[in-house]
XYZ file of C-alpha atoms in Angstrom:
574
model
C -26.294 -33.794 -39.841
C -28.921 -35.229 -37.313
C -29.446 -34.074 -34.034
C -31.375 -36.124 -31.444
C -32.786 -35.526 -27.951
C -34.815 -37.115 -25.342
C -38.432 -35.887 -23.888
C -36.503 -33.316 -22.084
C -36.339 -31.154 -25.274
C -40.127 -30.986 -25.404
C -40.461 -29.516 -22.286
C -38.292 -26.981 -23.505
C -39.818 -26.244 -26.498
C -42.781 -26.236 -24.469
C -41.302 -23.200 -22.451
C -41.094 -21.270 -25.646
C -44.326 -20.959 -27.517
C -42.673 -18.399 -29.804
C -40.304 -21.365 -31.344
C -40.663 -21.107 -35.115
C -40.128 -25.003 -37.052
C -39.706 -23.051 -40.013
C -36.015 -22.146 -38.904
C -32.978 -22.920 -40.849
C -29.693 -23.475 -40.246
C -26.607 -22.935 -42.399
C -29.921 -22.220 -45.159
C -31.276 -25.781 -44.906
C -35.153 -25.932 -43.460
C -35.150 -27.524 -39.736
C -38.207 -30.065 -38.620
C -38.910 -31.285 -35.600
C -40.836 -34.401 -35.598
C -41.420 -36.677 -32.128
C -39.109 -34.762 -30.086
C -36.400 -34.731 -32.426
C -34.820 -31.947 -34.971
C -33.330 -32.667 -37.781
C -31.388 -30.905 -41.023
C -29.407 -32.046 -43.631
C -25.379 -32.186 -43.775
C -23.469 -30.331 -46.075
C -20.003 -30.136 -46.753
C -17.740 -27.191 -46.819
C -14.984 -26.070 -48.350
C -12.486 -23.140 -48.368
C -10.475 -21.841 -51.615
C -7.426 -23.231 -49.534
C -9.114 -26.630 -49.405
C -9.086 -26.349 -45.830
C -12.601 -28.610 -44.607
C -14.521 -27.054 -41.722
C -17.165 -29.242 -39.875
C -19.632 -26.979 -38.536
C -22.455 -29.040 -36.349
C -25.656 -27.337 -34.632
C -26.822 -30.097 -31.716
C -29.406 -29.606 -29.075
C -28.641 -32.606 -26.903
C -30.627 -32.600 -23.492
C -28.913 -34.533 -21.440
C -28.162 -34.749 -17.283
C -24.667 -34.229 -16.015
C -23.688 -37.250 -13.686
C -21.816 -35.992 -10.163
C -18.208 -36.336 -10.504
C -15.165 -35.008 -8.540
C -14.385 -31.810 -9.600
C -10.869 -30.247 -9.420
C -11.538 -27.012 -11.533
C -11.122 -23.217 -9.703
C -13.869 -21.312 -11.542
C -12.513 -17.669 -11.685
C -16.441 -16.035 -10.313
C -16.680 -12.278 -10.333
C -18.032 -11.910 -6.533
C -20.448 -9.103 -7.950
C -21.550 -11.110 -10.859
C -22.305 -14.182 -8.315
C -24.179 -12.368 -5.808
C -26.278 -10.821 -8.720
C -26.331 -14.590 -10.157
C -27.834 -15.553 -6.340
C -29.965 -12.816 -6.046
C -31.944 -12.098 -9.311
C -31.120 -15.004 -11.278
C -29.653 -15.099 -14.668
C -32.466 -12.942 -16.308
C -32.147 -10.626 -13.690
C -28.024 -10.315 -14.147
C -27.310 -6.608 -15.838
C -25.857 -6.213 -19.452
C -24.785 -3.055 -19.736
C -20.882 -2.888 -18.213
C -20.071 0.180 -16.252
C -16.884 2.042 -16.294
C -15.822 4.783 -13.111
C -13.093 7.373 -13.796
C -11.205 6.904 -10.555
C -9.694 10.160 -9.342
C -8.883 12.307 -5.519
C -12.582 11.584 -4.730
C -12.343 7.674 -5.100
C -8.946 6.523 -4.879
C -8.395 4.929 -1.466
C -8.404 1.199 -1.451
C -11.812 1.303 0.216
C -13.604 3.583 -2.057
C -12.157 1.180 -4.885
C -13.518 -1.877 -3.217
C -17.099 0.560 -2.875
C -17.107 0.942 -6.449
C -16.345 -2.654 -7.418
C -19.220 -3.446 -5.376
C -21.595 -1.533 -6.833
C -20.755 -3.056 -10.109
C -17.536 -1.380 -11.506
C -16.523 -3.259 -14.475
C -13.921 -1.085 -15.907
C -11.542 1.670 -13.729
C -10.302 4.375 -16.175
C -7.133 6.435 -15.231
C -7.197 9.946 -17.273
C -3.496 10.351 -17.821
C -4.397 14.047 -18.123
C -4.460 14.616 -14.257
C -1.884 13.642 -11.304
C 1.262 11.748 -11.092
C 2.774 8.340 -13.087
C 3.347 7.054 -9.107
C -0.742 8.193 -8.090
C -1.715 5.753 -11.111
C 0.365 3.355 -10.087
C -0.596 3.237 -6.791
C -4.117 3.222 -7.899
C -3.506 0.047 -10.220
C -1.752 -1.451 -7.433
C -4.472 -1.295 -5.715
C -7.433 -2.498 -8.081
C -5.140 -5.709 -8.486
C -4.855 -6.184 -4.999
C -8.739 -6.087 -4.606
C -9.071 -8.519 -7.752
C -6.520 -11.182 -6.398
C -7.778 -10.811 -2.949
C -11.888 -10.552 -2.957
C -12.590 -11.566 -5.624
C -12.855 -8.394 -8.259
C -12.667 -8.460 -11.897
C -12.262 -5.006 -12.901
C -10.301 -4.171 -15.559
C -7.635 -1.140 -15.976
C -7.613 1.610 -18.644
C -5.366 4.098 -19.093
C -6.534 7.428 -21.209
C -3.767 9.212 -23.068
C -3.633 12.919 -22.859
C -3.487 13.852 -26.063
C -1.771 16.042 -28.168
C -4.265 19.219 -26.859
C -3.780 22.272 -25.283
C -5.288 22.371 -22.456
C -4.351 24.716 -18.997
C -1.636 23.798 -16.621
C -3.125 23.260 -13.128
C -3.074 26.855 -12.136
C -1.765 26.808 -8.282
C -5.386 26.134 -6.721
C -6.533 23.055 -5.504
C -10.178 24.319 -7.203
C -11.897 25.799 -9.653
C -11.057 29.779 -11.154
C -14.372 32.060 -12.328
C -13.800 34.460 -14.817
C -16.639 37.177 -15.068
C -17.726 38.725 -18.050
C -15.604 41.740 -19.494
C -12.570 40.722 -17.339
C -9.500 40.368 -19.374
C -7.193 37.733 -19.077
C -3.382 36.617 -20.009
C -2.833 33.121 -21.852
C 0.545 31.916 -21.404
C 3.261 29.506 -22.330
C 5.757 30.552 -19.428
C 6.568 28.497 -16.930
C 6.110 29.928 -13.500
C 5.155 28.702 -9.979
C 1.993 29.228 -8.041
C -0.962 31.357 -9.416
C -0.742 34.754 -10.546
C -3.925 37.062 -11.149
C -6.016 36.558 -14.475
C -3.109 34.874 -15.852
C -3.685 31.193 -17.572
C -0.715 28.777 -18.089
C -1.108 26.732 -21.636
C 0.555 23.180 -21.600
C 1.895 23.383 -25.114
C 4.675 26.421 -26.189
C 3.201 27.106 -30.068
C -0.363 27.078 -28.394
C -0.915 30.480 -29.818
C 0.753 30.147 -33.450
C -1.639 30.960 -35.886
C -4.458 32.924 -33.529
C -5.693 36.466 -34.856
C -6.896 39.093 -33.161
C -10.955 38.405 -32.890
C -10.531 34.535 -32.891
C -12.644 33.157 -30.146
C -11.037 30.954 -27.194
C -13.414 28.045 -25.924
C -12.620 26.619 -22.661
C -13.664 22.810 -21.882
C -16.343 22.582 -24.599
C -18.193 25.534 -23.749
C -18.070 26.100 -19.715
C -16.207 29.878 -20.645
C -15.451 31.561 -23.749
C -13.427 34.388 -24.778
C -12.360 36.993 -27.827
C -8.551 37.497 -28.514
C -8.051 41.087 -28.189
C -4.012 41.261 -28.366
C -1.164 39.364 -28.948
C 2.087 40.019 -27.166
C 4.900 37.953 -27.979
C 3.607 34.249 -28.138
C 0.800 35.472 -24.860
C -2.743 36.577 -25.965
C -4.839 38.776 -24.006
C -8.508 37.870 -24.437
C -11.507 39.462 -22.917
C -14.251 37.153 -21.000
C -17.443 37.000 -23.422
C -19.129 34.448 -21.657
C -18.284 33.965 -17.586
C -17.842 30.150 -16.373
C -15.105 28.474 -14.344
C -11.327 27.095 -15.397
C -11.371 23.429 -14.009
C -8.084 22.296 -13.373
C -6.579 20.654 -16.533
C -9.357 23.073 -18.455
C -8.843 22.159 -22.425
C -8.242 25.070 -24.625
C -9.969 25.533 -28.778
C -9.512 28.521 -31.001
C -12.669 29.500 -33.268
C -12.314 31.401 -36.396
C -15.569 32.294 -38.581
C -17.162 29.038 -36.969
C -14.492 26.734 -37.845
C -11.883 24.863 -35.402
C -8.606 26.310 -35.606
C -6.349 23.170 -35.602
C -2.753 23.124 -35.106
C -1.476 19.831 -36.268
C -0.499 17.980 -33.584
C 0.353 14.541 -33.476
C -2.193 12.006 -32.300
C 0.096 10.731 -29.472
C 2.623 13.156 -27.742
C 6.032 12.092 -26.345
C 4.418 12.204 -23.056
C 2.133 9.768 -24.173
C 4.322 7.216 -25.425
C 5.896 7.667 -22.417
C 2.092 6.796 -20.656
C 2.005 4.050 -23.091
C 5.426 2.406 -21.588
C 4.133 2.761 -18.276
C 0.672 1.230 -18.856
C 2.415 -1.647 -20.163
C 4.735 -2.178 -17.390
C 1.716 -1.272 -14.906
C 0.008 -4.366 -16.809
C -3.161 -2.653 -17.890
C -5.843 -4.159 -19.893
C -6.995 -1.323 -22.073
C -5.476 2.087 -23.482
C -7.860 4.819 -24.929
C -6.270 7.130 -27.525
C -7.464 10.551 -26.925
C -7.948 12.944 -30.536
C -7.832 10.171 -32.918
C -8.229 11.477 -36.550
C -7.227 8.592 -38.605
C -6.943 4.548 -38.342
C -3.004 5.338 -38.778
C -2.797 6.278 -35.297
C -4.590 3.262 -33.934
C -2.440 0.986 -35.831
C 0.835 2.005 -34.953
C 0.322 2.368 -31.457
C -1.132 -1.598 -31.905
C 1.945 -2.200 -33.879
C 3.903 -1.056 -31.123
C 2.411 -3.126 -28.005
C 2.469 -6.134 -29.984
C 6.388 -5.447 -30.721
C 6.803 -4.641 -26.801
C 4.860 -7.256 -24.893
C 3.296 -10.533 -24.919
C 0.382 -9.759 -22.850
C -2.794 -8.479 -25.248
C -3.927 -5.054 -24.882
C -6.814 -3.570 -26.533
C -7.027 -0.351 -28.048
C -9.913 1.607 -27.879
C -10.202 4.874 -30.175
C -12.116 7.890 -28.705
C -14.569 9.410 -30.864
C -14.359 13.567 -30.448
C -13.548 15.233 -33.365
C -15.061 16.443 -36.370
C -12.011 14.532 -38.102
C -12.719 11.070 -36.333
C -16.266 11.351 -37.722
C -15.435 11.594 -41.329
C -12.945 8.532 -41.501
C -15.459 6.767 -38.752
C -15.699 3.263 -40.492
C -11.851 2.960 -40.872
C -11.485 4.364 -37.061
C -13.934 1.615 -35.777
C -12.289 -1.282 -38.161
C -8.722 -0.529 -36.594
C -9.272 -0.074 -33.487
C -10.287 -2.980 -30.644
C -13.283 -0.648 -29.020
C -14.399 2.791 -29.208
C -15.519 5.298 -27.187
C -18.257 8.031 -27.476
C -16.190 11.305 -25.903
C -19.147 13.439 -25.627
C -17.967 16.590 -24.406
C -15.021 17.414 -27.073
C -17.091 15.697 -29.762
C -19.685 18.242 -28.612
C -17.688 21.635 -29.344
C -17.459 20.360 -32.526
C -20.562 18.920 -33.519
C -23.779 20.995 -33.194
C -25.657 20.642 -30.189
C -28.978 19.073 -31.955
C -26.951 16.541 -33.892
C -24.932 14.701 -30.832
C -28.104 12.036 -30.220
C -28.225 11.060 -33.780
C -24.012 11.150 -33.886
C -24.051 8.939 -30.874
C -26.765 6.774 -32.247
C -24.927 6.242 -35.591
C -21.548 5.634 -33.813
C -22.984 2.706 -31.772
C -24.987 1.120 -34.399
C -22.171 0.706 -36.610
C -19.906 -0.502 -33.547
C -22.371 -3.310 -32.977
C -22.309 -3.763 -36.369
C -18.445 -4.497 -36.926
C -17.956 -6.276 -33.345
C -16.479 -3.582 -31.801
C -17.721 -2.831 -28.022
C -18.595 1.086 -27.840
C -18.395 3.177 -24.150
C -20.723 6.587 -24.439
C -18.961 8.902 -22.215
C -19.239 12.420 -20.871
C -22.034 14.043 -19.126
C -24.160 10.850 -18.280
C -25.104 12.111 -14.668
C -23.292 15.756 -14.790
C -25.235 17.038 -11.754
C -24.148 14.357 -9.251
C -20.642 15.960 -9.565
C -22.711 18.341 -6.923
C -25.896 16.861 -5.739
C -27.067 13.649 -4.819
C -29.593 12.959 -7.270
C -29.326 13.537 -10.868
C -32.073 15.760 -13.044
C -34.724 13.046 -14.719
C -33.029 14.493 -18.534
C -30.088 12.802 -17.207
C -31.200 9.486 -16.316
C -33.377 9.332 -19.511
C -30.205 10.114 -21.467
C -28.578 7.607 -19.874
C -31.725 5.076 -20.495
C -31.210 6.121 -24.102
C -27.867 4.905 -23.914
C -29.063 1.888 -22.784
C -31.773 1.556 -25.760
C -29.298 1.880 -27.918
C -27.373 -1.186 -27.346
C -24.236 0.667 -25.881
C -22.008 -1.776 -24.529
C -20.767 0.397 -21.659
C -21.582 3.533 -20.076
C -18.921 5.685 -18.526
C -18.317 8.081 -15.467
C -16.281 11.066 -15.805
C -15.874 13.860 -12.679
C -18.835 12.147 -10.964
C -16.405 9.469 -9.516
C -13.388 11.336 -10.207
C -14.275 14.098 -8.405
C -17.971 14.560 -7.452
C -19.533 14.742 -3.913
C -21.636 11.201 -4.394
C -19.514 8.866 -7.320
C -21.045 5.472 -5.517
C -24.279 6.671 -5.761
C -23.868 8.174 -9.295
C -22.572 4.637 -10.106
C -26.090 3.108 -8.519
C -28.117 5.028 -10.875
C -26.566 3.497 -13.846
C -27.047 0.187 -12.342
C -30.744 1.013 -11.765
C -31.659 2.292 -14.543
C -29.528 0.332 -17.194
C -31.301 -2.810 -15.491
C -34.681 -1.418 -15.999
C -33.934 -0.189 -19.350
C -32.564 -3.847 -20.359
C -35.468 -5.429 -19.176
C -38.046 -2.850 -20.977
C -35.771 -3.939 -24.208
C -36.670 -7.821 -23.125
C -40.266 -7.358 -22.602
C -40.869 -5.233 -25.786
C -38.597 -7.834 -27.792
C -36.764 -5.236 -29.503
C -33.508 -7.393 -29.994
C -35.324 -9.092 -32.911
C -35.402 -5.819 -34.628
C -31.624 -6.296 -34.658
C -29.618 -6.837 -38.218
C -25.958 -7.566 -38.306
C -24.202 -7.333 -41.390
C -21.198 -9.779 -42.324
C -17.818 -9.601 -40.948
C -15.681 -12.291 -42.018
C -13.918 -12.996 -45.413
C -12.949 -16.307 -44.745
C -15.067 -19.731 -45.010
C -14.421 -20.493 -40.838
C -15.714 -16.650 -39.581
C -18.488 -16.901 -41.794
C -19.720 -19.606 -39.946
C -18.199 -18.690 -36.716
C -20.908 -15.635 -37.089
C -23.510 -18.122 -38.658
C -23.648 -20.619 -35.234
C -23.188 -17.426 -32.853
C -26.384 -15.705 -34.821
C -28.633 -19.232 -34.779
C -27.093 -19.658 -31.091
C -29.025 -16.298 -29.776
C -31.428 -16.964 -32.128
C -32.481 -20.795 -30.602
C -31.711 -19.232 -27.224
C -34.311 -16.629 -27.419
C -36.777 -18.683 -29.085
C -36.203 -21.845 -26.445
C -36.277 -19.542 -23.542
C -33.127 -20.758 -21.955
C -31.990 -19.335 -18.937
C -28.089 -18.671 -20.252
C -25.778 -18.990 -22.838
C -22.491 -20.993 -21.906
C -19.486 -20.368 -23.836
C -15.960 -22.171 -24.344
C -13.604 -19.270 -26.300
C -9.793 -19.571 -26.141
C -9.902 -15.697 -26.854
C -13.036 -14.430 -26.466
C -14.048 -13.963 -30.238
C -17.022 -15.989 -30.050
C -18.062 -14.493 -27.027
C -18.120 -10.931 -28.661
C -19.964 -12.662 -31.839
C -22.700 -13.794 -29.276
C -22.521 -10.181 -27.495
C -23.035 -8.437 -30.895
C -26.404 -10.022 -31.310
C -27.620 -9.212 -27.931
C -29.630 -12.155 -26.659
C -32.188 -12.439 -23.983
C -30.266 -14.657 -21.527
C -26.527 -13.237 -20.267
C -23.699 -15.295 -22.112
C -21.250 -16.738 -19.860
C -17.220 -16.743 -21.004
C -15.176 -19.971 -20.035
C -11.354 -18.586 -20.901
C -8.069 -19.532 -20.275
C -6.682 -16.835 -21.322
C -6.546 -13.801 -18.735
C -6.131 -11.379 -21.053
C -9.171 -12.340 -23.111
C -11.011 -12.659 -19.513
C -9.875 -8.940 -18.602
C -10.847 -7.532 -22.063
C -14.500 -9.052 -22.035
C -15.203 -6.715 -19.143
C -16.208 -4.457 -21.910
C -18.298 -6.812 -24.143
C -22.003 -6.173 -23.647
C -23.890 -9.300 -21.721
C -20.627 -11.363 -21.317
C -19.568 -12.164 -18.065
C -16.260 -14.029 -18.126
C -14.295 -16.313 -16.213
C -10.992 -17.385 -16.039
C -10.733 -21.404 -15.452
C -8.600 -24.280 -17.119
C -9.953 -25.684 -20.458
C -9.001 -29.132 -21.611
C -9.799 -30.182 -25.603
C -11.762 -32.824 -24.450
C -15.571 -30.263 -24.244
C -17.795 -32.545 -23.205
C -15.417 -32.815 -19.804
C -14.804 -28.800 -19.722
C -18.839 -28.331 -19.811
C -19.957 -31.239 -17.464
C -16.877 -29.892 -14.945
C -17.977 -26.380 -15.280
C -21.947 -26.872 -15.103
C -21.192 -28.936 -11.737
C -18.931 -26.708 -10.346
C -21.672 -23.851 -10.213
C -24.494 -26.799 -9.270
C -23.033 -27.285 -6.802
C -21.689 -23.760 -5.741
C -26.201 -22.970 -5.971
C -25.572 -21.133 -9.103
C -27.274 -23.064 -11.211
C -30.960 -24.878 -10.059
C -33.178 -27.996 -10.820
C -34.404 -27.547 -14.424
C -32.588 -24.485 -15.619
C -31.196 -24.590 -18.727
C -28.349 -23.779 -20.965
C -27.290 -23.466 -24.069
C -23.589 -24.159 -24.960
C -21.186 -22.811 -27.726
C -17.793 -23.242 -28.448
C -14.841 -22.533 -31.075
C -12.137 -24.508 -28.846
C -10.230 -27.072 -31.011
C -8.252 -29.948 -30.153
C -4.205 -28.994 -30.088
C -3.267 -31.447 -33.055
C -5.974 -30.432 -35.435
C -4.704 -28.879 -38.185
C -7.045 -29.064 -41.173
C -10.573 -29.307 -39.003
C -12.620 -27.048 -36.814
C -15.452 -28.681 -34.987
C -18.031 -25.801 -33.106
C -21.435 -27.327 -31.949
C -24.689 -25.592 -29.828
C -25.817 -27.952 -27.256
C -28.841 -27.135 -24.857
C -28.471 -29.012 -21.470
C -30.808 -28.932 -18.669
C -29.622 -28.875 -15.051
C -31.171 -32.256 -13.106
């Protein structure tokens, strides 16, 4: 295979004095000699005698001006960051808010989006089926009408036990020595140190001397009777029942589980209602085993045609020992700090987290650390400095998204809680840049089959030329986003941006680390789809005089059947 180019590609080359010649491609050696770069062809060849032409070009060329009838689907938040700090500028890291009675008004939605809200999450857990609906009524209303592209998730409750919303609008203290009555009977309002449980066997199995831990650690308590299926327990450490306050049993340091399903009949029942809500992503609370994750896949591909992804949530002890089969079943995962956290020594949660988004990364799966990012803004306006270095961490790490819990849900200052991760996720990102830490990166491979293996092969010399050329962004034609997430996985400099058809595929790279998709018509003939594309934002001022771009795709024409044709092109903008 020969690629050629013009004297535009030295002045490329010229931007980049890092370029290695040594570089090879698909393991042949890569020269460049009077402006041009050439390797050899080879031909390959699946078991199933199924040929796959696989070409690496990096043809400079100018676009001509041409009518354009193409409506580019432009996240307004994305474009004014485009505008204002230019593509190296544009933040990586996605952001998710937990929307709840402190931001659920169509204006405090249209706040959030604004300050960079990729993702709204809807914990199942608290208020009504019709609240969520109205809330996901109103997050597509923003989206069709200004110009959003945030994306829905829906959290299932899980098969816990957790307290019954206890007839006050706030929080309940319990003080040390006071005793108090855990219940599964039903009654109305509040009654004094009495506790409703959600779940009518909650107390099967408990002893006398077991210890009850509420939310993770915020109270504790020592069973001290049992009457009937209620347990009296004494207060051993004071702290406050939140509303919806999950309940564990401790015996001789151990968890004392009670074998509940994965996925309650209330959460199927979530399930049915996400899908006819039309929501892009549903996170399985408690998941122990990749059994879980497939079924519930099994059963939105059985009820719907529209795609969506299933993220796993990382919080028990369970989850971590069958981690690897989690991770390959599911579409996503995410970090749940706080439950992982009763479980897990204190000391060993940054290394857990580390090791959880490392191998995420690894197998292609985007990863959301959750819980506890900015804990303090629930109250104040500024978080402590351990937070925001936490969150920084985060950030170092690679995460793909960071979450907010009861800061938006229910904190005092969610918008500006949501500003600090945009601050300092873009100033970690850019530390990352400057220290050149994504060449420290290794990815290990994925695919069994001839055509992923060099799906992952183009996407890893794609970054890889990108960085070393210095372009300014990475331009990429996906029917359903899998080579975007292949180019996400290995993190380049510039931010990679997603031509899709498909809405779904739009809606679920949201999530994908450095991707910023958009939604327009693609054609099989590329070289139109680029040239209309690449005009379109010329001329909308998104892209300047001498920028350039590197393109990828894995779109093939509708009547191939026994060829796929992917190619890198770098274009500059004249």
């Amino acid at each position: 295979m020969a690629v050629s180019s013009d004297s535009m590609l030295q002045k490329i080359f010229a931007k980049s004095p890092v370029f290695d010649s040594n570089k090879r491609v698909f393991g042949k050696p890569v020269s460049i000699s009077g402006g041009a770069i050439s390797c050899n062809e080879r031909n390959l060849k699946s078991k199933g005698k199924i040929a796959v032409k696989a070409a690496a070009a990096a043809d400079v060329m100018g676009l001509k001006n041409h009518e354009v009838n193409l409506d580019l689907g432009f996240d307004v938040v994305a474009e004014r960051e485009l505008r204002e700090k230019g593509f190296l500028g544009m933040r990586k890291t996605k952001l998710v808010c937990t929307i709840g009675p402190a931001c659920c008004s169509l204006e405090d939605l249209e706040r959030l989006a604004m300050r960079g809200m990729n993702v709204a999450r809807l914990n199942m857990c608290h208020n009504t089926r019709e609240w969520h609906r109205d809330v996901i009524r109103k997050i597509k209303k923003l989206n069709e009408e200004k110009g959003f592209s945030v994306s829905v998730m829906i959290d299932t409750e899980g098969s816990l036990i957790h307290v019954v919303d206890h007839g006050v609008p706030s929080s309940l203290k319990a003080e040390e020595g006071s005793v108090w009555v855990f219940t599964a009977q039903k009654f109305e309002g509040s009654r004094p140190f009495t506790v409703q449980a959600n779940f009518q066997g909650f107390s099967e199995g408990i002893m006398v001397g077991d210890e009850l831990v509420i939310d993770g650690g915020m109270a504790r308590f020592e069973v001290v009777e049992r009457m009937g299926n209620d347990l009296h327990c004494k207060c051993t450490d004071p702290g406050l029942f939140l509303p919806r306050a999950k309940l564990s049993f401790w015996r001789d340091g151990k968890l004392s589980y009670h074998g509940l399903p994965t996925l309650s009949p209330k959460d199927w029942a979530d399930v049915d209602f996400g899908i006819s809500e039309g929501v892009d992503f549903i996170a399985m609370s408690f998941v122990n085993d990749a059994d879980s994750v497939k079924d519930l896949k099994n059963y939105l591909f059985a009820k719907m045609s529209k795609s969506i992804r299933v993220l796993a949530k990382i919080e028990t002890l369970e989850s971590l020992q069958k981690l690897e089969e989690i991770v390959e079943a599911s579409d996503g995962i995410m970090v749940a700090r706080g439950d992982l956290g009763v479980e897990v020594p204190l000391e060993q949660i940054p290394t857990v987290q580390e090791d959880i988004t490392r191998l995420c990364r690894q197998m292609n799966k985007p990863v959301i650390i959750a819980s506890q990012l900015l804990e303090s803004m629930v109250e104040y306006p500024t978080p402590t400095r351990a937070e925001v270095a936490d969150v920084s961490e985060a950030v170092r790490q690679y995460a793909d998204a960071l979450m907010l819990s009861g800061e938006s849900a229910i904190g005092l200052h969610g918008q500006k809680a949501l500003s600090v991760l945009q601050m300092a996720s873009s100033r970690m990102e850019l530390w990352s840049r400057e220290e050149n830490r994504q060449s420290a990166l290794h990815n290990c491979q994925l695919g069994g089959s001839l055509s992923d293996c060099i799906a992952e092969e183009i996407c890893s010399c794609a970054v890889q030329m990108a960085n070393n050329l210095g372009v300014d962004a990475i331009f990429v034609y996906t029917k359903h986003g899998e080579m975007a997430s292949l180019l996400s996985r290995n993190r380049p400099y510039p931010p990679i941006f997603a031509f899709t058809s498909d809405s779904d595929a739009r809606m679920a790279l949201n999530l994908q680390w450095g991707v910023i998709p958009l939604l327009v018509d693609l054609t099989d003939d590329m070289e139109a789809n680029i040239s209309k594309t690449i005009d379109l934002m010329r001329t909308n001022g998104m892209v300047k005089e001498g920028e350039a771009v590197l393109v990828v795709s894995d779109l093939t024409a509708t009547h191939s059947t026994s060829t796929t044709f992917q190619s890198i092109q770098v274009k500059t903008i004249v």
